[in-house]
XYZ file of N, CA and C in Angstrom:
360
model
N 61.556 117.050 19.088
C 62.972 117.360 19.165
C 63.622 116.424 20.186
N 64.728 115.854 19.807
C 65.408 114.896 20.666
C 66.388 115.622 21.584
N 66.347 115.234 22.845
C 67.321 115.742 23.809
C 67.946 114.578 24.550
N 69.252 114.633 24.686
C 70.007 113.640 25.430
C 70.823 114.395 26.467
N 70.626 114.057 27.729
C 71.258 114.818 28.806
C 71.981 113.878 29.755
N 73.278 114.107 29.909
C 74.065 113.335 30.857
C 74.172 114.084 32.184
N 74.338 113.331 33.254
C 74.562 113.910 34.572
C 75.314 112.914 35.432
N 75.782 113.393 36.568
C 76.417 112.504 37.525
C 77.926 112.579 37.573
N 78.513 113.364 36.700
C 79.959 113.499 36.735
C 80.406 114.294 37.947
N 81.709 114.330 38.148
C 82.250 115.075 39.274
C 83.682 114.727 39.536
N 84.158 115.155 40.692
C 85.526 114.899 41.120
C 85.514 113.791 42.165
N 86.343 112.790 41.952
C 86.398 111.656 42.860
C 87.848 111.224 43.003
N 88.175 110.638 44.121
C 89.536 110.146 44.336
C 89.727 108.779 43.688
N 90.967 108.451 43.456
C 91.294 107.128 42.922
C 90.672 106.052 43.805
N 90.029 105.092 43.143
C 89.350 104.022 43.851
C 87.895 104.298 44.152
N 87.466 105.505 43.908
C 86.085 105.875 44.172
C 85.131 105.440 43.076
N 83.871 105.805 43.247
C 82.824 105.404 42.314
C 81.975 106.606 41.915
N 81.429 106.510 40.729
C 80.443 107.467 40.247
C 79.405 106.722 39.427
N 78.193 107.246 39.423
C 77.164 106.711 38.534
C 76.699 107.823 37.620
N 76.944 107.633 36.341
C 76.482 108.587 35.345
C 75.091 108.203 34.871
N 74.297 109.213 34.602
C 72.951 108.990 34.080
C 72.818 109.663 32.724
N 72.027 109.056 31.881
C 71.714 109.629 30.572
C 70.209 109.514 30.372
N 69.570 110.649 30.297
C 68.128 110.683 30.099
C 67.830 111.260 28.727
N 66.905 110.635 28.023
C 66.587 111.078 26.672
C 65.105 111.352 26.524
N 64.806 112.329 25.711
C 63.429 112.587 25.292
C 63.415 112.615 23.769
N 62.384 112.030 23.204
C 62.276 111.994 21.757
C 62.928 110.798 21.105
N 63.568 109.968 21.908
C 64.127 108.718 21.408
C 64.074 107.721 22.546
N 64.073 106.446 22.205
C 63.868 105.412 23.204
C 65.083 104.510 23.320
N 65.602 104.376 24.525
C 66.682 103.426 24.750
C 66.187 101.996 24.617
N 64.943 101.794 24.916
C 64.382 100.465 24.793
C 64.277 100.008 23.349
N 64.184 100.941 22.440
C 64.070 100.597 21.023
C 65.425 100.542 20.335
N 66.367 101.388 20.786
C 67.631 101.514 20.046
C 68.869 101.144 20.849
N 68.746 100.996 22.142
C 69.948 100.779 22.931
C 70.698 102.085 23.141
N 71.924 101.991 23.656
C 72.698 103.183 23.954
C 74.161 102.821 24.111
N 74.976 103.853 24.116
C 76.400 103.639 24.351
C 76.955 104.843 25.099
N 78.065 104.602 25.772
C 78.816 105.667 26.413
C 80.185 105.754 25.743
N 80.616 106.989 25.574
C 81.948 107.274 25.068
C 82.623 108.257 26.024
N 83.917 108.395 25.884
C 84.622 109.396 26.683
C 85.735 110.025 25.865
N 86.062 111.250 26.234
C 87.114 111.969 25.536
C 87.949 112.750 26.535
N 89.202 112.387 26.602
C 90.148 113.097 27.455
C 90.761 114.249 26.642
N 91.290 115.266 27.319
C 91.883 116.400 26.601
C 92.967 115.958 25.624
N 92.858 116.424 24.399
C 93.854 116.111 23.390
C 93.780 114.721 22.812
N 92.727 113.985 23.165
C 92.600 112.611 22.683
C 91.301 112.422 21.912
N 91.195 111.290 21.254
C 89.992 110.996 20.492
C 88.855 110.588 21.413
N 87.642 110.625 20.893
C 86.490 110.141 21.644
C 86.462 108.631 21.538
N 86.550 107.946 22.655
C 86.664 106.491 22.673
C 85.414 105.842 23.253
N 85.081 104.730 22.680
C 83.955 103.942 23.167
C 84.262 103.350 24.537
N 83.263 103.362 25.423
C 83.417 102.816 26.767
C 82.527 101.594 26.977
N 81.244 101.724 26.644
C 80.305 100.638 26.921
C 79.079 100.786 26.043
N 78.412 99.649 25.805
C 77.184 99.642 25.024
C 76.139 98.776 25.696
N 74.893 99.141 25.469
C 73.763 98.348 25.953
C 72.829 98.137 24.773
N 72.662 96.872 24.379
C 71.809 96.555 23.246
C 70.349 96.495 23.670
N 69.480 96.508 22.689
C 68.045 96.491 22.969
C 67.668 95.276 23.796
N 68.243 94.143 23.498
C 67.910 92.913 24.206
C 68.550 92.796 25.580
N 69.389 93.767 25.917
C 70.017 93.750 27.235
C 71.477 93.344 27.238
N 71.979 92.909 26.098
C 73.389 92.537 26.055
C 74.263 93.768 26.263
N 75.351 93.572 26.971
C 76.274 94.676 27.252
C 77.663 94.355 26.709
N 78.407 95.386 26.452
C 79.783 95.231 25.994
C 80.598 96.386 26.547
N 81.874 96.104 26.802
C 82.723 97.095 27.445
C 84.091 97.130 26.776
N 84.660 98.314 26.757
C 86.044 98.433 26.348
C 86.913 97.722 27.377
N 88.071 97.280 26.952
C 88.958 96.562 27.867
C 89.258 97.396 29.111
N 89.364 98.705 28.929
C 89.691 99.582 30.059
C 88.577 99.644 31.090
N 87.371 99.270 30.688
C 86.215 99.364 31.569
C 85.769 98.014 32.136
N 86.223 96.953 31.532
C 85.785 95.612 31.949
C 86.119 95.354 33.413
N 85.141 94.831 34.130
C 85.343 94.492 35.524
C 85.166 95.657 36.480
N 85.087 96.869 35.945
C 84.930 98.050 36.808
C 83.638 98.824 36.517
N 83.196 98.814 35.276
C 82.013 99.581 34.873
C 80.862 98.641 34.555
N 79.653 99.087 34.819
C 78.461 98.394 34.364
C 77.531 99.405 33.697
N 76.735 98.914 32.770
C 75.765 99.761 32.069
C 74.399 99.127 32.228
N 73.402 99.962 32.489
C 72.057 99.447 32.717
C 71.033 100.468 32.252
N 69.779 100.028 32.240
C 68.702 100.895 31.729
C 67.499 100.804 32.646
N 66.857 101.946 32.843
C 65.564 102.015 33.515
C 64.557 102.402 32.448
N 63.783 101.421 31.990
C 62.856 101.675 30.903
C 61.787 102.686 31.251
N 61.311 102.637 32.485
C 60.235 103.551 32.898
C 60.693 105.001 32.850
N 61.970 105.216 33.128
C 62.513 106.566 33.137
C 63.224 106.917 31.828
N 63.315 105.952 30.918
C 64.080 106.125 29.683
C 65.455 106.708 29.993
N 66.121 106.044 30.910
C 67.425 106.493 31.398
C 68.404 105.335 31.357
N 69.606 105.639 30.953
C 70.690 104.656 30.947
C 71.744 105.113 31.953
N 72.293 104.151 32.664
C 73.275 104.452 33.700
C 74.622 103.824 33.350
N 75.666 104.496 33.761
C 77.000 103.920 33.708
C 77.561 103.977 35.123
N 77.616 102.821 35.752
C 78.183 102.722 37.090
C 79.678 102.486 36.958
N 80.452 103.356 37.540
C 81.904 103.268 37.421
C 82.510 103.082 38.807
N 83.183 101.974 38.992
C 83.812 101.650 40.267
C 85.326 101.586 40.109
N 86.004 101.667 41.228
C 87.466 101.589 41.235
C 88.073 102.527 40.192
N 87.660 103.763 40.245
C 88.092 104.727 39.244
C 89.571 105.036 39.353
N 90.165 105.305 38.202
C 91.591 105.582 38.101
C 91.787 106.954 37.443
N 92.927 107.574 37.669
C 93.162 108.880 37.029
C 93.000 108.845 35.508
N 93.332 107.734 34.887
C 93.194 107.630 33.437
C 91.743 107.558 32.973
N 90.807 107.462 33.909
C 89.383 107.529 33.554
C 88.909 108.977 33.426
N 89.758 109.925 33.775
C 89.393 111.328 33.674
C 89.089 111.700 32.227
N 87.902 112.221 31.999
C 87.462 112.552 30.648
C 86.074 113.169 30.714
N 85.632 113.682 29.597
C 84.223 114.023 29.439
C 83.523 112.783 28.901
N 82.447 112.401 29.548
C 81.708 111.203 29.173
C 80.439 111.605 28.425
N 80.255 110.967 27.292
C 79.135 111.288 26.409
C 78.205 110.088 26.249
N 76.921 110.383 26.243
C 75.915 109.365 25.965
C 75.553 109.435 24.481
N 75.427 108.291 23.865
C 75.112 108.170 22.440
C 73.828 107.367 22.290
N 72.822 107.978 21.684
C 71.486 107.383 21.688
C 70.875 107.387 20.294
N 69.783 106.637 20.159
C 69.058 106.608 18.902
C 69.561 105.527 17.966
N 69.049 105.510 16.747
C 69.480 104.502 15.778
C 70.921 104.734 15.337
N 71.567 103.658 14.935
C 72.948 103.756 14.469
C 72.961 104.413 13.085
N 73.859 105.356 12.909
C 74.003 106.023 11.620
C 74.479 105.023 10.574
N 74.042 105.262 9.339
C 74.483 104.410 8.236
C 75.993 104.511 8.073
N 76.618 103.382 7.862
C 78.070 103.319 7.647
C 78.855 103.908 8.812
N 78.350 103.737 9.993
C 79.007 104.277 11.178
C 78.775 103.353 12.365
N 79.640 103.480 13.346
C 79.422 102.754 14.593
C 78.631 103.594 15.592
N 78.399 104.868 15.252
C 77.769 105.780 16.189
C 76.260 105.850 15.990
N 75.550 106.065 17.098
C 74.146 106.409 17.047
C 74.038 107.897 16.711
N 72.867 108.337 16.353
C 72.760 109.674 15.758
C 72.657 110.807 16.756
N 72.339 110.493 18.016
C 72.148 111.571 18.982
C 73.240 111.533 20.052
N 73.696 112.733 20.416
C 74.707 112.875 21.449
C 74.252 113.876 22.502
N 74.651 113.620 23.733
C 74.496 114.621 24.759
C 75.694 115.555 24.750
N 75.672 116.517 25.652
C 76.767 117.492 25.720
C 77.901 117.019 26.615
N 77.702 115.929 27.311
C 78.771 115.345 28.106
C 78.746 115.772 29.562
N 79.392 114.952 30.373
C 79.550 115.252 31.791
C 81.001 114.952 32.170
N 81.618 115.863 32.894
C 83.025 115.751 33.225
C 83.240 114.812 34.408
N 84.152 113.895 34.236
C 84.596 113.022 35.319
C 86.080 113.287 35.539
N 86.426 113.609 36.765
C 87.812 113.863 37.120
C 88.188 112.966 38.285
N 89.235 112.189 38.098
C 89.698 111.275 39.141
C 91.062 111.760 39.611
N 91.138 112.108 40.872
C 92.391 112.609 41.418
C 93.226 111.463 41.971
N 94.540 111.632 41.878
C 95.442 110.574 42.341
C 95.812 110.762 43.803
């Protein structure tokens, strides 16, 4: 049974930093890569960052220059380091793991999310 668990969210002031973690069992980030998404209240779930199997990374324009994504293979954990946080970064952040679904941009496994709140 696959489990994807996010952690590290919380309340931070504008300009602060947080590091989100995503740990998976039953699937391998080293084999499939991973992505982070976020969803603010009343809005769609938006892509934030991706980490490919070979190590290539990609970021949404809103995250470029402020966020980094990395992987610890030994721990099968993916991290999202978020710096210089802004109130508009407030959202529930979701980790997306496993193989990409057919005819979709999404991987097949999701965590339950971790709340990030940035106060002004």
